[in-house]
Amino acid sequence: MAYIDLPEFGEMTPAIQDKARPIMEKTGQLGEIFKLIALDEKVYFATDTMVQKYLLDETHLSYEIKEAIALLVSKENSCRMCVDVHKGIAKMLGLSEQRIGEILEGIDSIDTDEKEKALLRFAVRASQKDNYKIGKEEIDALKALGWSDVEILEAVAIAGYFNYINTLSNVFGLGQQG
């Protein structure tokens, strides 16, 4: 239960209700993170744009890599709700239980090549408090493995997005029991 009162569908602004209606019709409910950001239209629509453009739209990175970043950063940030939500999303996107388990065990447990592991390590590193210590040589190493500037940017943007969502979830006690 969240630490603050979250609006129900009928208490949301008409603009947010228009966006929420398809979710309600498809799933029968709105998650706590959706309700939290619905408290403020500006926060809601800014967050929705990030979700649409980073995660749901086809981008330079595969959905599997994006979900791996989501799971790894959320686990790193101890956001249980986000890990649980993204386990479900990863399944919907076709990731097997085994693959999700490997991701949650840590990057070294993932059955993939070193190129992908390097990008995932970098994304997790970029999500950490001391990310200001990342230097050009780390980016150059990713580029030497074949990652483009745009793919690296996207990985860091997704890591940053999950820091944002994990912070909202953790601070407001989303997904906490009783």
mmCIF file with all atom_site columns, C-alpha atoms in Angstrom:
data_model
loop_
_atom_site.group_PDB
_atom_site.id
_atom_site.type_symbol
_atom_site.label_atom_id
_atom_site.label_alt_id
_atom_site.label_comp_id
_atom_site.label_asym_id
_atom_site.label_entity_id
_atom_site.label_seq_id
_atom_site.pdbx_PDB_ins_code
_atom_site.Cartn_x
_atom_site.Cartn_y
_atom_site.Cartn_z
_atom_site.occupancy
_atom_site.B_iso_or_equiv
_atom_site.pdbx_formal_charge
_atom_site.auth_seq_id
_atom_site.auth_comp_id
_atom_site.auth_asym_id
_atom_site.auth_atom_id
_atom_site.pdbx_PDB_model_num
ATOM 1   C CA . MET A 1 1   ? 0.000   0.000   0.000   1.00 0.00 ? 1   MET A CA 1
ATOM 2   C CA . ALA A 1 2   ? 1.387   3.380   -1.009  1.00 0.00 ? 2   ALA A CA 1
ATOM 3   C CA . TYR A 1 3   ? 2.428   5.918   1.611   1.00 0.00 ? 3   TYR A CA 1
ATOM 4   C CA . ILE A 1 4   ? 0.102   8.545   0.099   1.00 0.00 ? 4   ILE A CA 1
ATOM 5   C CA . ASP A 1 5   ? -3.443  8.432   -1.257  1.00 0.00 ? 5   ASP A CA 1
ATOM 6   C CA . LEU A 1 6   ? -3.503  7.442   -4.909  1.00 0.00 ? 6   LEU A CA 1
ATOM 7   C CA . PRO A 1 7   ? -6.345  8.485   -7.184  1.00 0.00 ? 7   PRO A CA 1
ATOM 8   C CA . GLU A 1 8   ? -8.759  5.972   -8.609  1.00 0.00 ? 8   GLU A CA 1
ATOM 9   C CA . PHE A 1 9   ? -9.735  6.179   -12.272 1.00 0.00 ? 9   PHE A CA 1
ATOM 10  C CA . GLY A 1 10  ? -12.748 8.453   -11.639 1.00 0.00 ? 10  GLY A CA 1
ATOM 11  C CA . GLU A 1 11  ? -10.569 10.943  -9.760  1.00 0.00 ? 11  GLU A CA 1
ATOM 12  C CA . MET A 1 12  ? -8.099  11.396  -12.613 1.00 0.00 ? 12  MET A CA 1
ATOM 13  C CA . THR A 1 13  ? -8.264  14.269  -15.085 1.00 0.00 ? 13  THR A CA 1
ATOM 14  C CA . PRO A 1 14  ? -10.154 13.602  -18.328 1.00 0.00 ? 14  PRO A CA 1
ATOM 15  C CA . ALA A 1 15  ? -6.892  13.686  -20.320 1.00 0.00 ? 15  ALA A CA 1
ATOM 16  C CA . ILE A 1 16  ? -5.332  11.013  -18.114 1.00 0.00 ? 16  ILE A CA 1
ATOM 17  C CA . GLN A 1 17  ? -8.550  8.978   -18.137 1.00 0.00 ? 17  GLN A CA 1
ATOM 18  C CA . ASP A 1 18  ? -8.379  8.938   -21.950 1.00 0.00 ? 18  ASP A CA 1
ATOM 19  C CA . LYS A 1 19  ? -4.900  7.369   -21.732 1.00 0.00 ? 19  LYS A CA 1
ATOM 20  C CA . ALA A 1 20  ? -5.894  5.035   -18.882 1.00 0.00 ? 20  ALA A CA 1
ATOM 21  C CA . ARG A 1 21  ? -9.117  3.727   -20.394 1.00 0.00 ? 21  ARG A CA 1
ATOM 22  C CA . PRO A 1 22  ? -7.438  1.244   -22.802 1.00 0.00 ? 22  PRO A CA 1
ATOM 23  C CA . ILE A 1 23  ? -5.281  -0.073  -19.949 1.00 0.00 ? 23  ILE A CA 1
ATOM 24  C CA . MET A 1 24  ? -8.355  -0.496  -17.742 1.00 0.00 ? 24  MET A CA 1
ATOM 25  C CA . GLU A 1 25  ? -10.238 -2.254  -20.527 1.00 0.00 ? 25  GLU A CA 1
ATOM 26  C CA . LYS A 1 26  ? -7.350  -4.598  -21.258 1.00 0.00 ? 26  LYS A CA 1
ATOM 27  C CA . THR A 1 27  ? -6.162  -5.397  -17.734 1.00 0.00 ? 27  THR A CA 1
ATOM 28  C CA . GLY A 1 28  ? -9.058  -4.415  -15.484 1.00 0.00 ? 28  GLY A CA 1
ATOM 29  C CA . GLN A 1 29  ? -6.821  -2.320  -13.255 1.00 0.00 ? 29  GLN A CA 1
ATOM 30  C CA . LEU A 1 30  ? -4.247  0.418   -13.079 1.00 0.00 ? 30  LEU A CA 1
ATOM 31  C CA . GLY A 1 31  ? -0.960  -0.208  -11.338 1.00 0.00 ? 31  GLY A CA 1
ATOM 32  C CA . GLU A 1 32  ? 0.164   1.893   -8.420  1.00 0.00 ? 32  GLU A CA 1
ATOM 33  C CA . ILE A 1 33  ? 2.863   3.656   -10.441 1.00 0.00 ? 33  ILE A CA 1
ATOM 34  C CA . PHE A 1 34  ? 0.234   4.737   -12.964 1.00 0.00 ? 34  PHE A CA 1
ATOM 35  C CA . LYS A 1 35  ? -1.980  6.062   -10.169 1.00 0.00 ? 35  LYS A CA 1
ATOM 36  C CA . LEU A 1 36  ? 0.957   7.869   -8.540  1.00 0.00 ? 36  LEU A CA 1
ATOM 37  C CA . ILE A 1 37  ? 1.992   9.758   -11.646 1.00 0.00 ? 37  ILE A CA 1
ATOM 38  C CA . ALA A 1 38  ? -1.686  10.511  -12.386 1.00 0.00 ? 38  ALA A CA 1
ATOM 39  C CA . LEU A 1 39  ? -1.597  12.882  -9.409  1.00 0.00 ? 39  LEU A CA 1
ATOM 40  C CA . ASP A 1 40  ? -0.014  15.472  -11.728 1.00 0.00 ? 40  ASP A CA 1
ATOM 41  C CA . GLU A 1 41  ? -0.718  15.743  -15.450 1.00 0.00 ? 41  GLU A CA 1
ATOM 42  C CA . LYS A 1 42  ? 2.724   17.142  -16.251 1.00 0.00 ? 42  LYS A CA 1
ATOM 43  C CA . VAL A 1 43  ? 4.478   14.290  -14.463 1.00 0.00 ? 43  VAL A CA 1
ATOM 44  C CA . TYR A 1 44  ? 2.083   11.803  -16.030 1.00 0.00 ? 44  TYR A CA 1
ATOM 45  C CA . PHE A 1 45  ? 2.522   12.931  -19.625 1.00 0.00 ? 45  PHE A CA 1
ATOM 46  C CA . ALA A 1 46  ? 6.291   13.391  -19.334 1.00 0.00 ? 46  ALA A CA 1
ATOM 47  C CA . THR A 1 47  ? 6.580   9.862   -17.931 1.00 0.00 ? 47  THR A CA 1
ATOM 48  C CA . ASP A 1 48  ? 4.198   8.442   -20.524 1.00 0.00 ? 48  ASP A CA 1
ATOM 49  C CA . THR A 1 49  ? 6.291   9.933   -23.320 1.00 0.00 ? 49  THR A CA 1
ATOM 50  C CA . MET A 1 50  ? 9.403   8.276   -21.895 1.00 0.00 ? 50  MET A CA 1
ATOM 51  C CA . VAL A 1 51  ? 7.641   4.910   -21.629 1.00 0.00 ? 51  VAL A CA 1
ATOM 52  C CA . GLN A 1 52  ? 6.324   5.134   -25.181 1.00 0.00 ? 52  GLN A CA 1
ATOM 53  C CA . LYS A 1 53  ? 9.582   6.306   -26.764 1.00 0.00 ? 53  LYS A CA 1
ATOM 54  C CA . TYR A 1 54  ? 12.122  4.323   -24.731 1.00 0.00 ? 54  TYR A CA 1
ATOM 55  C CA . LEU A 1 55  ? 10.367  1.082   -23.991 1.00 0.00 ? 55  LEU A CA 1
ATOM 56  C CA . LEU A 1 56  ? 7.346   0.451   -26.174 1.00 0.00 ? 56  LEU A CA 1
ATOM 57  C CA . ASP A 1 57  ? 8.398   1.894   -29.522 1.00 0.00 ? 57  ASP A CA 1
ATOM 58  C CA . GLU A 1 58  ? 10.796  -0.090  -31.659 1.00 0.00 ? 58  GLU A CA 1
ATOM 59  C CA . THR A 1 59  ? 14.194  1.500   -31.126 1.00 0.00 ? 59  THR A CA 1
ATOM 60  C CA . HIS A 1 60  ? 17.860  0.799   -31.807 1.00 0.00 ? 60  HIS A CA 1
ATOM 61  C CA . LEU A 1 61  ? 18.068  -1.689  -28.932 1.00 0.00 ? 61  LEU A CA 1
ATOM 62  C CA . SER A 1 62  ? 16.077  -4.915  -28.845 1.00 0.00 ? 62  SER A CA 1
ATOM 63  C CA . TYR A 1 63  ? 13.187  -5.295  -26.424 1.00 0.00 ? 63  TYR A CA 1
ATOM 64  C CA . GLU A 1 64  ? 15.192  -8.038  -24.719 1.00 0.00 ? 64  GLU A CA 1
ATOM 65  C CA . ILE A 1 65  ? 18.108  -5.689  -23.983 1.00 0.00 ? 65  ILE A CA 1
ATOM 66  C CA . LYS A 1 66  ? 15.749  -2.929  -22.832 1.00 0.00 ? 66  LYS A CA 1
ATOM 67  C CA . GLU A 1 67  ? 13.965  -5.309  -20.453 1.00 0.00 ? 67  GLU A CA 1
ATOM 68  C CA . ALA A 1 68  ? 17.306  -6.646  -19.202 1.00 0.00 ? 68  ALA A CA 1
ATOM 69  C CA . ILE A 1 69  ? 18.320  -3.069  -18.345 1.00 0.00 ? 69  ILE A CA 1
ATOM 70  C CA . ALA A 1 70  ? 14.920  -2.521  -16.667 1.00 0.00 ? 70  ALA A CA 1
ATOM 71  C CA . LEU A 1 71  ? 15.315  -5.642  -14.541 1.00 0.00 ? 71  LEU A CA 1
ATOM 72  C CA . LEU A 1 72  ? 18.985  -5.118  -13.693 1.00 0.00 ? 72  LEU A CA 1
ATOM 73  C CA . VAL A 1 73  ? 18.645  -1.458  -12.704 1.00 0.00 ? 73  VAL A CA 1
ATOM 74  C CA . SER A 1 74  ? 15.429  -2.105  -10.760 1.00 0.00 ? 74  SER A CA 1
ATOM 75  C CA . LYS A 1 75  ? 17.099  -4.959  -8.881  1.00 0.00 ? 75  LYS A CA 1
ATOM 76  C CA . GLU A 1 76  ? 20.158  -2.771  -8.210  1.00 0.00 ? 76  GLU A CA 1
ATOM 77  C CA . ASN A 1 77  ? 17.823  -0.089  -6.801  1.00 0.00 ? 77  ASN A CA 1
ATOM 78  C CA . SER A 1 78  ? 15.908  -2.633  -4.674  1.00 0.00 ? 78  SER A CA 1
ATOM 79  C CA . CYS A 1 79  ? 12.628  -1.783  -6.394  1.00 0.00 ? 79  CYS A CA 1
ATOM 80  C CA . ARG A 1 80  ? 10.677  -5.001  -5.853  1.00 0.00 ? 80  ARG A CA 1
ATOM 81  C CA . MET A 1 81  ? 7.541   -3.662  -7.528  1.00 0.00 ? 81  MET A CA 1
ATOM 82  C CA . CYS A 1 82  ? 9.471   -2.664  -10.660 1.00 0.00 ? 82  CYS A CA 1
ATOM 83  C CA . VAL A 1 83  ? 11.232  -6.032  -10.833 1.00 0.00 ? 83  VAL A CA 1
ATOM 84  C CA . ASP A 1 84  ? 7.897   -7.841  -10.535 1.00 0.00 ? 84  ASP A CA 1
ATOM 85  C CA . VAL A 1 85  ? 6.207   -5.640  -13.155 1.00 0.00 ? 85  VAL A CA 1
ATOM 86  C CA . HIS A 1 86  ? 9.092   -6.032  -15.604 1.00 0.00 ? 86  HIS A CA 1
ATOM 87  C CA . LYS A 1 87  ? 9.280   -9.782  -15.116 1.00 0.00 ? 87  LYS A CA 1
ATOM 88  C CA . GLY A 1 88  ? 5.710   -9.832  -16.437 1.00 0.00 ? 88  GLY A CA 1
ATOM 89  C CA . ILE A 1 89  ? 6.475   -7.438  -19.280 1.00 0.00 ? 89  ILE A CA 1
ATOM 90  C CA . ALA A 1 90  ? 9.560   -9.444  -20.235 1.00 0.00 ? 90  ALA A CA 1
ATOM 91  C CA . LYS A 1 91  ? 7.384   -12.588 -20.436 1.00 0.00 ? 91  LYS A CA 1
ATOM 92  C CA . MET A 1 92  ? 4.862   -10.747 -22.626 1.00 0.00 ? 92  MET A CA 1
ATOM 93  C CA . LEU A 1 93  ? 7.726   -9.729  -24.927 1.00 0.00 ? 93  LEU A CA 1
ATOM 94  C CA . GLY A 1 94  ? 8.778   -13.353 -25.296 1.00 0.00 ? 94  GLY A CA 1
ATOM 95  C CA . LEU A 1 95  ? 11.602  -13.735 -22.782 1.00 0.00 ? 95  LEU A CA 1
ATOM 96  C CA . SER A 1 96  ? 11.616  -17.194 -21.224 1.00 0.00 ? 96  SER A CA 1
ATOM 97  C CA . GLU A 1 97  ? 11.471  -17.821 -17.473 1.00 0.00 ? 97  GLU A CA 1
ATOM 98  C CA . GLN A 1 98  ? 15.032  -19.139 -17.792 1.00 0.00 ? 98  GLN A CA 1
ATOM 99  C CA . ARG A 1 99  ? 16.260  -15.932 -19.451 1.00 0.00 ? 99  ARG A CA 1
ATOM 100 C CA . ILE A 1 100 ? 14.521  -13.737 -16.869 1.00 0.00 ? 100 ILE A CA 1
ATOM 101 C CA . GLY A 1 101 ? 16.076  -15.854 -14.117 1.00 0.00 ? 101 GLY A CA 1
ATOM 102 C CA . GLU A 1 102 ? 19.528  -15.470 -15.669 1.00 0.00 ? 102 GLU A CA 1
ATOM 103 C CA . ILE A 1 103 ? 19.102  -11.683 -15.829 1.00 0.00 ? 103 ILE A CA 1
ATOM 104 C CA . LEU A 1 104 ? 18.026  -11.501 -12.197 1.00 0.00 ? 104 LEU A CA 1
ATOM 105 C CA . GLU A 1 105 ? 20.991  -13.661 -11.133 1.00 0.00 ? 105 GLU A CA 1
ATOM 106 C CA . GLY A 1 106 ? 23.274  -11.021 -12.615 1.00 0.00 ? 106 GLY A CA 1
ATOM 107 C CA . ILE A 1 107 ? 24.999  -10.148 -15.850 1.00 0.00 ? 107 ILE A CA 1
ATOM 108 C CA . ASP A 1 108 ? 27.611  -12.893 -15.590 1.00 0.00 ? 108 ASP A CA 1
ATOM 109 C CA . SER A 1 109 ? 24.793  -15.490 -15.440 1.00 0.00 ? 109 SER A CA 1
ATOM 110 C CA . ILE A 1 110 ? 23.181  -14.348 -18.696 1.00 0.00 ? 110 ILE A CA 1
ATOM 111 C CA . ASP A 1 111 ? 23.751  -16.690 -21.634 1.00 0.00 ? 111 ASP A CA 1
ATOM 112 C CA . THR A 1 112 ? 24.793  -14.058 -24.157 1.00 0.00 ? 112 THR A CA 1
ATOM 113 C CA . ASP A 1 113 ? 27.924  -12.711 -25.799 1.00 0.00 ? 113 ASP A CA 1
ATOM 114 C CA . GLU A 1 114 ? 30.455  -10.388 -24.198 1.00 0.00 ? 114 GLU A CA 1
ATOM 115 C CA . LYS A 1 115 ? 29.304  -7.500  -26.395 1.00 0.00 ? 115 LYS A CA 1
ATOM 116 C CA . GLU A 1 116 ? 25.816  -7.541  -24.839 1.00 0.00 ? 116 GLU A CA 1
ATOM 117 C CA . LYS A 1 117 ? 27.171  -8.146  -21.334 1.00 0.00 ? 117 LYS A CA 1
ATOM 118 C CA . ALA A 1 118 ? 29.447  -5.109  -21.705 1.00 0.00 ? 118 ALA A CA 1
ATOM 119 C CA . LEU A 1 119 ? 26.499  -2.868  -22.636 1.00 0.00 ? 119 LEU A CA 1
ATOM 120 C CA . LEU A 1 120 ? 24.425  -4.201  -19.727 1.00 0.00 ? 120 LEU A CA 1
ATOM 121 C CA . ARG A 1 121 ? 27.317  -3.645  -17.291 1.00 0.00 ? 121 ARG A CA 1
ATOM 122 C CA . PHE A 1 122 ? 27.711  -0.129  -18.626 1.00 0.00 ? 122 PHE A CA 1
ATOM 123 C CA . ALA A 1 123 ? 23.977  0.619   -18.273 1.00 0.00 ? 123 ALA A CA 1
ATOM 124 C CA . VAL A 1 124 ? 23.961  -0.574  -14.668 1.00 0.00 ? 124 VAL A CA 1
ATOM 125 C CA . ARG A 1 125 ? 27.136  1.404   -13.984 1.00 0.00 ? 125 ARG A CA 1
ATOM 126 C CA . ALA A 1 126 ? 25.523  4.485   -15.559 1.00 0.00 ? 126 ALA A CA 1
ATOM 127 C CA . SER A 1 127 ? 22.590  4.140   -13.149 1.00 0.00 ? 127 SER A CA 1
ATOM 128 C CA . GLN A 1 128 ? 24.805  4.361   -10.079 1.00 0.00 ? 128 GLN A CA 1
ATOM 129 C CA . LYS A 1 129 ? 25.423  7.381   -7.897  1.00 0.00 ? 129 LYS A CA 1
ATOM 130 C CA . ASP A 1 130 ? 29.057  7.727   -8.923  1.00 0.00 ? 130 ASP A CA 1
ATOM 131 C CA . ASN A 1 131 ? 28.351  7.615   -12.665 1.00 0.00 ? 131 ASN A CA 1
ATOM 132 C CA . TYR A 1 132 ? 30.188  10.922  -12.977 1.00 0.00 ? 132 TYR A CA 1
ATOM 133 C CA . LYS A 1 133 ? 33.369  8.830   -12.831 1.00 0.00 ? 133 LYS A CA 1
ATOM 134 C CA . ILE A 1 134 ? 32.598  7.165   -16.172 1.00 0.00 ? 134 ILE A CA 1
ATOM 135 C CA . GLY A 1 135 ? 35.182  8.262   -18.707 1.00 0.00 ? 135 GLY A CA 1
ATOM 136 C CA . LYS A 1 136 ? 35.489  8.445   -22.457 1.00 0.00 ? 136 LYS A CA 1
ATOM 137 C CA . GLU A 1 137 ? 37.547  5.250   -22.479 1.00 0.00 ? 137 GLU A CA 1
ATOM 138 C CA . GLU A 1 138 ? 34.550  3.253   -21.206 1.00 0.00 ? 138 GLU A CA 1
ATOM 139 C CA . ILE A 1 139 ? 32.371  4.559   -24.022 1.00 0.00 ? 139 ILE A CA 1
ATOM 140 C CA . ASP A 1 140 ? 35.172  3.969   -26.525 1.00 0.00 ? 140 ASP A CA 1
ATOM 141 C CA . ALA A 1 141 ? 35.412  0.351   -25.306 1.00 0.00 ? 141 ALA A CA 1
ATOM 142 C CA . LEU A 1 142 ? 31.711  -0.159  -26.056 1.00 0.00 ? 142 LEU A CA 1
ATOM 143 C CA . LYS A 1 143 ? 32.139  1.401   -29.480 1.00 0.00 ? 143 LYS A CA 1
ATOM 144 C CA . ALA A 1 144 ? 35.086  -0.931  -30.146 1.00 0.00 ? 144 ALA A CA 1
ATOM 145 C CA . LEU A 1 145 ? 32.722  -3.854  -29.472 1.00 0.00 ? 145 LEU A CA 1
ATOM 146 C CA . GLY A 1 146 ? 30.370  -2.541  -32.154 1.00 0.00 ? 146 GLY A CA 1
ATOM 147 C CA . TRP A 1 147 ? 27.844  -0.472  -30.181 1.00 0.00 ? 147 TRP A CA 1
ATOM 148 C CA . SER A 1 148 ? 26.859  2.795   -31.851 1.00 0.00 ? 148 SER A CA 1
ATOM 149 C CA . ASP A 1 149 ? 26.648  6.167   -30.140 1.00 0.00 ? 149 ASP A CA 1
ATOM 150 C CA . VAL A 1 150 ? 22.848  6.010   -30.446 1.00 0.00 ? 150 VAL A CA 1
ATOM 151 C CA . GLU A 1 151 ? 22.651  2.545   -28.867 1.00 0.00 ? 151 GLU A CA 1
ATOM 152 C CA . ILE A 1 152 ? 24.863  3.643   -25.979 1.00 0.00 ? 152 ILE A CA 1
ATOM 153 C CA . LEU A 1 153 ? 22.775  6.778   -25.481 1.00 0.00 ? 153 LEU A CA 1
ATOM 154 C CA . GLU A 1 154 ? 19.593  4.717   -25.502 1.00 0.00 ? 154 GLU A CA 1
ATOM 155 C CA . ALA A 1 155 ? 20.978  2.264   -22.915 1.00 0.00 ? 155 ALA A CA 1
ATOM 156 C CA . VAL A 1 156 ? 21.937  5.132   -20.602 1.00 0.00 ? 156 VAL A CA 1
ATOM 157 C CA . ALA A 1 157 ? 18.555  6.859   -21.134 1.00 0.00 ? 157 ALA A CA 1
ATOM 158 C CA . ILE A 1 158 ? 16.748  3.647   -20.195 1.00 0.00 ? 158 ILE A CA 1
ATOM 159 C CA . ALA A 1 159 ? 18.956  3.209   -17.118 1.00 0.00 ? 159 ALA A CA 1
ATOM 160 C CA . GLY A 1 160 ? 18.188  6.807   -16.135 1.00 0.00 ? 160 GLY A CA 1
ATOM 161 C CA . TYR A 1 161 ? 14.476  6.272   -16.716 1.00 0.00 ? 161 TYR A CA 1
ATOM 162 C CA . PHE A 1 162 ? 14.533  3.293   -14.360 1.00 0.00 ? 162 PHE A CA 1
ATOM 163 C CA . ASN A 1 163 ? 16.379  5.281   -11.712 1.00 0.00 ? 163 ASN A CA 1
ATOM 164 C CA . TYR A 1 164 ? 13.505  7.777   -11.977 1.00 0.00 ? 164 TYR A CA 1
ATOM 165 C CA . ILE A 1 165 ? 10.707  5.178   -11.798 1.00 0.00 ? 165 ILE A CA 1
ATOM 166 C CA . ASN A 1 166 ? 12.493  3.170   -9.081  1.00 0.00 ? 166 ASN A CA 1
ATOM 167 C CA . THR A 1 167 ? 12.874  6.348   -7.028  1.00 0.00 ? 167 THR A CA 1
ATOM 168 C CA . LEU A 1 168 ? 9.163   7.171   -7.322  1.00 0.00 ? 168 LEU A CA 1
ATOM 169 C CA . SER A 1 169 ? 8.208   3.609   -6.436  1.00 0.00 ? 169 SER A CA 1
ATOM 170 C CA . ASN A 1 170 ? 10.599  3.284   -3.503  1.00 0.00 ? 170 ASN A CA 1
ATOM 171 C CA . VAL A 1 171 ? 9.967   6.728   -1.980  1.00 0.00 ? 171 VAL A CA 1
ATOM 172 C CA . PHE A 1 172 ? 6.182   6.365   -2.070  1.00 0.00 ? 172 PHE A CA 1
ATOM 173 C CA . GLY A 1 173 ? 6.160   2.742   -0.923  1.00 0.00 ? 173 GLY A CA 1
ATOM 174 C CA . LEU A 1 174 ? 4.543   1.323   -4.035  1.00 0.00 ? 174 LEU A CA 1
ATOM 175 C CA . GLY A 1 175 ? 4.048   -2.419  -3.938  1.00 0.00 ? 175 GLY A CA 1
ATOM 176 C CA . GLN A 1 176 ? 4.627   -2.544  -0.184  1.00 0.00 ? 176 GLN A CA 1
ATOM 177 C CA . GLN A 1 177 ? 2.334   -4.756  1.852   1.00 0.00 ? 177 GLN A CA 1
ATOM 178 C CA . GLY A 1 178 ? -0.067  -3.268  4.394   1.00 0.00 ? 178 GLY A CA 1
#
